[in-house]
Tab-separated table of C-alpha atoms in Angstrom:
chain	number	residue	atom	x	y	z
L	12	UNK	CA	132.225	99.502	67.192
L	13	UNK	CA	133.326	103.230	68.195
L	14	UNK	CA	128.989	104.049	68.441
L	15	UNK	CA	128.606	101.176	70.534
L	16	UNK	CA	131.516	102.396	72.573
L	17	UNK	CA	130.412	105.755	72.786
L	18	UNK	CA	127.109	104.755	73.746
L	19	UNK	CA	128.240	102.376	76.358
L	20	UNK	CA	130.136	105.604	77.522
L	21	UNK	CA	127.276	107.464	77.733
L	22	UNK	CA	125.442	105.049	79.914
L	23	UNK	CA	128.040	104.871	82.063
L	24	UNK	CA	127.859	108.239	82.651
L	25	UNK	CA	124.410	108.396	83.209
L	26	UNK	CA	124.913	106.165	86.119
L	27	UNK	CA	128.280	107.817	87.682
L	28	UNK	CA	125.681	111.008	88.532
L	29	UNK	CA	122.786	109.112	89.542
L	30	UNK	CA	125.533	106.512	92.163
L	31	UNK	CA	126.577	110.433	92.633
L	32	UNK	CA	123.327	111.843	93.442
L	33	UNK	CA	122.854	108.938	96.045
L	34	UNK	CA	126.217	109.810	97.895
L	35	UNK	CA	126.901	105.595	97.661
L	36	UNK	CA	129.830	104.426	95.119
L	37	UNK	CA	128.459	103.109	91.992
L	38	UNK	CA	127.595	98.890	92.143
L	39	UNK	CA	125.971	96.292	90.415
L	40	UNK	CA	125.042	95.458	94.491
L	41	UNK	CA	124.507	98.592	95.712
L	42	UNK	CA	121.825	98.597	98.857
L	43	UNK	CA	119.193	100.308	96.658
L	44	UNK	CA	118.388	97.513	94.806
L	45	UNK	CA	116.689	95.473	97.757
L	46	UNK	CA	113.119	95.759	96.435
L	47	UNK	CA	112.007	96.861	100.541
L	48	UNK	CA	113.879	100.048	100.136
L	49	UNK	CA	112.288	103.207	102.468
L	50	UNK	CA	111.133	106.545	100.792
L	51	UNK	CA	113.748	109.420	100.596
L	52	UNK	CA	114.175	111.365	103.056
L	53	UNK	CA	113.664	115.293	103.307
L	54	UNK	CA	114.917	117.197	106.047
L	55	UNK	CA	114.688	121.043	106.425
L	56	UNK	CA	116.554	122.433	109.980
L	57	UNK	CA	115.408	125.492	111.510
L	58	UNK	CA	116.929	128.891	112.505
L	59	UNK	CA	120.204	129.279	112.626
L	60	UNK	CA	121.378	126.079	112.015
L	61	UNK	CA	123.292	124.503	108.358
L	62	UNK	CA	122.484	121.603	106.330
L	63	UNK	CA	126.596	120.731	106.906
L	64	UNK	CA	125.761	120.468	110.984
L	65	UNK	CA	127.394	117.375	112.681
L	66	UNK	CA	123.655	117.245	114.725
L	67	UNK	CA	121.873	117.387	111.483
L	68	UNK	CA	123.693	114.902	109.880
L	69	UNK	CA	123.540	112.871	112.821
L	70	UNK	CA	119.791	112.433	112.717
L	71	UNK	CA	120.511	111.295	108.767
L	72	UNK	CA	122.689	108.636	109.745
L	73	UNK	CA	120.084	107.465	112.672
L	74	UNK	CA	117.053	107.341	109.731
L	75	UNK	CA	119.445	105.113	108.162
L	76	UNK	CA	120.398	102.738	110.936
L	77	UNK	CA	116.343	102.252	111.473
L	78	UNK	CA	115.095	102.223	108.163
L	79	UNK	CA	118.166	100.677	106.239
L	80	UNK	CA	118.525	102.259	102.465
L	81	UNK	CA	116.890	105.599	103.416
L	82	UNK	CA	118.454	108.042	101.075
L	83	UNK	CA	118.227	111.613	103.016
L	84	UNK	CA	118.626	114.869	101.430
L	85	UNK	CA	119.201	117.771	103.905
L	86	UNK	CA	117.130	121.318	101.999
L	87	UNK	CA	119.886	123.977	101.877
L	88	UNK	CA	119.390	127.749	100.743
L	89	UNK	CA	123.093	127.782	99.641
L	90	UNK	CA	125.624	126.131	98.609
L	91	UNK	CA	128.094	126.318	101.705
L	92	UNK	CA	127.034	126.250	105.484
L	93	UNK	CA	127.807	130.091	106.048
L	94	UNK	CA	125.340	131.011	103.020
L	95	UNK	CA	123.014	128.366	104.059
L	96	UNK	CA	122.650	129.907	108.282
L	97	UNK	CA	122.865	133.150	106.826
L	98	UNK	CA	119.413	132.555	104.536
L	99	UNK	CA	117.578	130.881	107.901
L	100	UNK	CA	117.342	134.796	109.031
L	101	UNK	CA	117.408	136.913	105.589
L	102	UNK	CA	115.636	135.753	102.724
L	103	UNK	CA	112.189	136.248	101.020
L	104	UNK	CA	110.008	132.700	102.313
L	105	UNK	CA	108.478	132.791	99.079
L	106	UNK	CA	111.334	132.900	97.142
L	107	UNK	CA	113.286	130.161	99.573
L	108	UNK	CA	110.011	127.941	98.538
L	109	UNK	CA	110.254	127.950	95.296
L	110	UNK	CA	114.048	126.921	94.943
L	111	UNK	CA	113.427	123.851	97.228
L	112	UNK	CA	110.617	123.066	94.971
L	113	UNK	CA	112.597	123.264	92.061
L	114	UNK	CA	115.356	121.626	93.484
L	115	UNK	CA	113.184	118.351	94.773
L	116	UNK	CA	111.943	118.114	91.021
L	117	UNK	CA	114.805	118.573	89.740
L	118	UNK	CA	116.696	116.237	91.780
L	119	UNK	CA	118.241	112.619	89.947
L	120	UNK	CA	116.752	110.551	92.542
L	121	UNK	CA	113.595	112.594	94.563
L	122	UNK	CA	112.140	113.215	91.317
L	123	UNK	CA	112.221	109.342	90.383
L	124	UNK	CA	110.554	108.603	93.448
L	125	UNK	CA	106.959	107.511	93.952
L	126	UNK	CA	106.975	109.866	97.314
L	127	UNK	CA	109.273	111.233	100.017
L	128	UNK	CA	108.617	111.474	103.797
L	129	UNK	CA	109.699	115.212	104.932
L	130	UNK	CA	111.503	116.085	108.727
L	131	UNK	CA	110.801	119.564	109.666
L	132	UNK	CA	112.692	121.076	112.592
L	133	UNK	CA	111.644	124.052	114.230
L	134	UNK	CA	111.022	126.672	111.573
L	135	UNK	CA	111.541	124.053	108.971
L	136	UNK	CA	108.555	122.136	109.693
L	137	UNK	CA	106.122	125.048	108.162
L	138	UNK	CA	108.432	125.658	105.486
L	139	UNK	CA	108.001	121.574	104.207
L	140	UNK	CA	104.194	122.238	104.874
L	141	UNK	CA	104.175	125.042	102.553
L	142	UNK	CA	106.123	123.042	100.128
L	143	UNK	CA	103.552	120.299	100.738
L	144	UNK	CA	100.605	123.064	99.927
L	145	UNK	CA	102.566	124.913	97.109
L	146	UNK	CA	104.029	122.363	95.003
L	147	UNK	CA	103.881	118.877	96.838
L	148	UNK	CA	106.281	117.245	93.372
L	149	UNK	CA	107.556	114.960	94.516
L	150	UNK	CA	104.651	114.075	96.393
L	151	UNK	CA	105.054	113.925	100.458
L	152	UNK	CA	103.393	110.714	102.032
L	153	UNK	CA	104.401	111.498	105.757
L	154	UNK	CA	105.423	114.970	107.092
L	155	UNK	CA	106.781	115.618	111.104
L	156	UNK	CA	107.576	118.281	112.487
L	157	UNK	CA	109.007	118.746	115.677
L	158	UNK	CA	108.742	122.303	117.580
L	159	UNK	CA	107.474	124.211	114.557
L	160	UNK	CA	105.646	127.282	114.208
L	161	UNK	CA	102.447	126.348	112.354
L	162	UNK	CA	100.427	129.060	113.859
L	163	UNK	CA	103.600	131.372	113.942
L	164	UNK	CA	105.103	133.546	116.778
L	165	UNK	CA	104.358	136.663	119.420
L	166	UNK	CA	107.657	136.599	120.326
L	167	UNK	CA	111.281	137.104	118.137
L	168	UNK	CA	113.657	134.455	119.617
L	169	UNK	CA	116.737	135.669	121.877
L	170	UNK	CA	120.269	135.540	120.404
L	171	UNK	CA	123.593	134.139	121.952
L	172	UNK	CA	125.627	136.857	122.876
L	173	UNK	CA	128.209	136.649	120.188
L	174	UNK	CA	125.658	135.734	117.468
L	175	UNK	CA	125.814	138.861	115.227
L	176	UNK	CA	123.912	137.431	112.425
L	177	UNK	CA	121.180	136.981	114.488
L	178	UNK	CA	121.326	140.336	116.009
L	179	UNK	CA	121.278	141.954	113.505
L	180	UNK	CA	118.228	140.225	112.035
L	181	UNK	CA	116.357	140.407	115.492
L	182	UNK	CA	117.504	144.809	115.388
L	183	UNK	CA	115.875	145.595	112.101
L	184	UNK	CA	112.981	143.279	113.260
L	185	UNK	CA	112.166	145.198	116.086
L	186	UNK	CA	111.910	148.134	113.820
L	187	UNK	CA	108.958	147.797	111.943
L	188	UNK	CA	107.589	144.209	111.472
L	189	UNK	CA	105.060	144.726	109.137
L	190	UNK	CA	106.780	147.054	106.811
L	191	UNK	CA	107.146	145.442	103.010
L	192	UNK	CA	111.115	145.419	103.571
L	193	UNK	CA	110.867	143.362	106.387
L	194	UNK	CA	108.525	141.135	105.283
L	195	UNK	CA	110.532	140.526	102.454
L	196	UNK	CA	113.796	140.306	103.882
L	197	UNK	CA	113.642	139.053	107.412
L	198	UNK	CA	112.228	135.600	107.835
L	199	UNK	CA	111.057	135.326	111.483
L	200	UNK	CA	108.861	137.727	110.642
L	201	UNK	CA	107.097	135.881	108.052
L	202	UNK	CA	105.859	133.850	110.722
L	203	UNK	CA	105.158	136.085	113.295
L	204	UNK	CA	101.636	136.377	114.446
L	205	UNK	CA	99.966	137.996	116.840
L	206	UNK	CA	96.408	137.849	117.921
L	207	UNK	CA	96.372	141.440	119.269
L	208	UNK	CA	97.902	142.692	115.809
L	209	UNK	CA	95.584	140.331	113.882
L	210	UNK	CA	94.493	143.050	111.049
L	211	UNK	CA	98.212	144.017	110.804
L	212	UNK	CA	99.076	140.357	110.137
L	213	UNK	CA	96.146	139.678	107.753
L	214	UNK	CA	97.175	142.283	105.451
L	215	UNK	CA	100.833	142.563	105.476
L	216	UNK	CA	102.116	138.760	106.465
L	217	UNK	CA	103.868	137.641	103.640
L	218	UNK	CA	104.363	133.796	103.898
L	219	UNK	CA	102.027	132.561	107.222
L	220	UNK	CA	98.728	134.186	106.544
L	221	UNK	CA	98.810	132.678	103.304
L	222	UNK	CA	99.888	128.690	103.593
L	223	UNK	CA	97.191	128.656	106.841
L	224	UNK	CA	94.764	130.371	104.457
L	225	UNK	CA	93.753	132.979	106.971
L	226	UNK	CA	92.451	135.599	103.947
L	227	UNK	CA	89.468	135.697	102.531
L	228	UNK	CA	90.132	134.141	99.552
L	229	UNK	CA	91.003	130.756	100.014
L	230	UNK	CA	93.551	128.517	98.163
L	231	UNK	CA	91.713	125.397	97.135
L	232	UNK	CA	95.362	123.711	96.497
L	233	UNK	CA	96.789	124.053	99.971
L	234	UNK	CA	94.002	121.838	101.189
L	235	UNK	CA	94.016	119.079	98.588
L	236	UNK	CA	97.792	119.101	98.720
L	237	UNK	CA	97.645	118.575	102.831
L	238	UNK	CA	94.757	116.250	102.041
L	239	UNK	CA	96.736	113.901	100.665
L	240	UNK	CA	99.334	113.128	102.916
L	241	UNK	CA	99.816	109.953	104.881
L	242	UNK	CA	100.477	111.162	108.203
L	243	UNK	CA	100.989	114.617	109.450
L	244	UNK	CA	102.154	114.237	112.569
L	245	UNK	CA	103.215	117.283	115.190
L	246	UNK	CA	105.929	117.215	117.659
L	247	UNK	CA	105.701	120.065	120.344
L	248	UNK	CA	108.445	120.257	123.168
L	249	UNK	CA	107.104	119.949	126.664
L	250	UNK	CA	109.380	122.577	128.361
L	251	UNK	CA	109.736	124.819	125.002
L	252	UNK	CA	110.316	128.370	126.225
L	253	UNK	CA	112.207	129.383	122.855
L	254	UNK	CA	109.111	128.947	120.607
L	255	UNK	CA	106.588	131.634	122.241
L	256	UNK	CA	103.999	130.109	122.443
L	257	UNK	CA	105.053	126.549	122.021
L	258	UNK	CA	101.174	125.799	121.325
L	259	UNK	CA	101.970	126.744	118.105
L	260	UNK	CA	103.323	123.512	117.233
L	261	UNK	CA	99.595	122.365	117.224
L	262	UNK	CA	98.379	125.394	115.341
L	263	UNK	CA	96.750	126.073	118.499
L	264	UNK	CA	96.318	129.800	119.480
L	265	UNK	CA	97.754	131.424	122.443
L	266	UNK	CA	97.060	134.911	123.336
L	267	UNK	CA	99.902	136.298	126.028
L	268	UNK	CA	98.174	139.167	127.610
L	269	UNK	CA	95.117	136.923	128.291
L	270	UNK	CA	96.736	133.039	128.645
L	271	UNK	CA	94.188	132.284	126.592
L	272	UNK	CA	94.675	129.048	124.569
L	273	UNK	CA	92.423	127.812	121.699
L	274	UNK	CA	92.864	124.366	120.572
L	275	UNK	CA	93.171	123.850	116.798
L	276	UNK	CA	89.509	122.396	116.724
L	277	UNK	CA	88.074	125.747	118.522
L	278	UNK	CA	89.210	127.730	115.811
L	279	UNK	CA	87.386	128.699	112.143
L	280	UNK	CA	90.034	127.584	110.169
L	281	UNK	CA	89.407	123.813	111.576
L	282	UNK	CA	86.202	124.164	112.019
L	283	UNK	CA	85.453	125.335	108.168
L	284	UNK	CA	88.609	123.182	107.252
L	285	UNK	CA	90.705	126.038	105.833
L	286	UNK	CA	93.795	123.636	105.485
L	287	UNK	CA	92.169	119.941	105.172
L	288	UNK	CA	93.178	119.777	108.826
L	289	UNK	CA	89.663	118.540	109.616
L	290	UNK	CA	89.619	115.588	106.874
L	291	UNK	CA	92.867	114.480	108.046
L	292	UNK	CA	91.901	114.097	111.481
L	293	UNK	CA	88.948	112.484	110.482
L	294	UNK	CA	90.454	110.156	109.035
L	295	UNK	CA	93.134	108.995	111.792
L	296	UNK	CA	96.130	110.552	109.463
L	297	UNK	CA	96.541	113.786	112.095
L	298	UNK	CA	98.879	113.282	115.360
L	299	UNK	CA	99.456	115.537	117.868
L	300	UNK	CA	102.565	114.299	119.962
L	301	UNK	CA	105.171	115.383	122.949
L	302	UNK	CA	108.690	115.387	122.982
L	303	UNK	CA	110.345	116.084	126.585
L	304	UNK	CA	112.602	118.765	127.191
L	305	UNK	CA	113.137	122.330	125.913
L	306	UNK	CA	113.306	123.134	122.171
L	307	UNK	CA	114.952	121.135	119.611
L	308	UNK	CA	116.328	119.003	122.875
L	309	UNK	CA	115.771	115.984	120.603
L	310	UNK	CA	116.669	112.308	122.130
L	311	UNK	CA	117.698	109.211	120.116
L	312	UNK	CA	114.483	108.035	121.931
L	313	UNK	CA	112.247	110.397	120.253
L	314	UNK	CA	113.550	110.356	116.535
L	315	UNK	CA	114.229	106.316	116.418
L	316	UNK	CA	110.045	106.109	117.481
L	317	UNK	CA	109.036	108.896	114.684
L	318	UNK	CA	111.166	106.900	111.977
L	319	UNK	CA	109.769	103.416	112.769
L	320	UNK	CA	106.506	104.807	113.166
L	321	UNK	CA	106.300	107.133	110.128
L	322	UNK	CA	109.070	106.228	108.070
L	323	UNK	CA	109.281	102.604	107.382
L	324	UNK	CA	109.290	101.069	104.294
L	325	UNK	CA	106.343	101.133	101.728
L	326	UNK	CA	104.971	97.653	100.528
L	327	UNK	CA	107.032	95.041	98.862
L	328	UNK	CA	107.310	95.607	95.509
L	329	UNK	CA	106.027	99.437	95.048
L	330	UNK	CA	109.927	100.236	94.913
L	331	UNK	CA	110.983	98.226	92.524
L	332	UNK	CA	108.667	99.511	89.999
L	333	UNK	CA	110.530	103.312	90.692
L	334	UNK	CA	113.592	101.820	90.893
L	335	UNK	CA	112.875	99.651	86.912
L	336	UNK	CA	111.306	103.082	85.846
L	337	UNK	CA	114.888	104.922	86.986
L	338	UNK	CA	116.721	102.593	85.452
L	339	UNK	CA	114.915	102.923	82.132
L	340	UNK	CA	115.340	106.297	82.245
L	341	UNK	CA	119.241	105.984	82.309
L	342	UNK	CA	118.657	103.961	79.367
L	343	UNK	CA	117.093	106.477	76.912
């Protein structure tokens, strides 16, 4: 009797942190047992915003009113808000990376599932593609990304005028980008790119060069990871003037001095498919879209048509087989 007890305890508790994990009280009725469940949902924000925002969580609760059962998980470098801003300006990309990557495969519920959609915003959206390239477990079927960076930046973005944090990151960047401290410590720069400093950025860029594969030596991975998703689909704002230049979005490139733009098929790394940008476009699964406004001026409008249209559920029936594979997991 007191094993069977204890063991009934210990089940128990096995399902307090997974009803935990799920932010949902724990029931016998609980939403996520409807067999048309959606993937998770991954969402990484962009500079100088939290994974606590009221606006970020916002868009959570919206993926949930179109896509009913969506369980979203917002990426945080941190565990409070403060730390979490703070590391969207300091922070070594590759190290960031590999702590989301651990955390996704480490995580109750992400790790049970057969594949998660991702939501990259701004600066966010290359950082989910390089955890797509990278480590891709568990395994992204649909990544957007609205008003990223995927061919990086010639400009450092302006600061409000009381925002010290990010004057004082945007200072030392002005210093020296290419130098091995600030490549290390100062994350803007990781993405910055600039045609005219092209040999600079080849040899010293310590997170862009190398998840667009712009070396020499090329990472077979990256492309077979990128390969395989669903959808990859692009947002770029129409009236960006923060992102500089907003082409970027499409990894097109955009020299300033010139106003010369090349369109992401123009360019080698499409061309000799670098990234498996090619194969996916080929094949329908690549999307180049608007969104109105200036940056990050997101609508209701614009996020309600990317969740229908990228995030719905999967087939009837492919989640209950995760969800009876969870289950017996609890039970070992």
């Amino acid at each position: 009797m007191i094993k069977l007890f204890v063991s009934s305890l210990l089940l128990l508790g096995r399902w307090l942190s997974i009803s935990n994990a799920l932010s949902i009280p724990f029931s016998s009725n609980n939403k996520h047992d409807d067999l048309d469940d959606p993937l998770p949902l991954v969402i990484w924000h962009g500079l100088g915003d939290n994974y606590q925002n009221e606006g970020l969580t916002s868009v959570g609760d919206l993926a949930e009113q179109v896509n009913p059962g969506t369980f979203v998980y917002f990426v945080h470098i941190g565990d409070d808000a403060s730390s979490d801003r703070s590391a969207t300006f300091f922070g070594n990309l590759t190290e960031q990376v590999e702590q989301v990557c651990s955390d996704l495969a480490s995580h109750p519920i992400l790790s049970t599932a057969p594949a998660v959609n991702a939501l990259g915003f701004s600066q966010g959206g290359q950082f989910l593609r390089a955890y797509v390239e990278r480590c891709n477990d568990p395994p992204v079927a649909n990544l957007v990304t609205f008003g990223s960076q995927h061919n990086g930046i010639a400009e450092f973005q302006n600061c409000g005028a009381t925002d010290w944090v990010c004057k004082g990151a945007r200072g030392i960047l002005r210093g020296n980008t290419w130098s091995n401290y600030v490549q290390s410590h100062l994350v803007p720069a990781q993405y910055f790119r600039d045609p005219e400093e092209l040999d600079d950025y080849l040899e010293n860029s310590n997170f862009l060069a190398d998840i667009n594969n712009e070396r020499e030596s090329k990472n077979g991975t990256y492309k077979e990871n990128l390969k395989k998703l669903k959808k990859f689909v692009m947002y770029v704002f129409d009236e960006d003037t923060t992102v500089v230049p907003k082409e970027s979005g499409w990894f097109s490139e955009f020299n300033l001095t010139s106003k010369k733009e090349t369109l992401l098929e123009n360019r080698p790394m499409y061309k000799e498919d670098w990234l498996g940008l090619k194969y996916l476009n080929e094949k329908g699964r690549l999307e180049f879209k608007n969104a109105t406004g200036g940056h990050m001026k997101l609508t209701d409008e614009d996020l309600t048509e990317a969740f229908k249209n990228y995030f719905s559920p999967p087939q009837k029936g492919r989640m209950a087989s995760w969800w009876e594979g969870a289950r017996a997991s609890l039970e070992l």
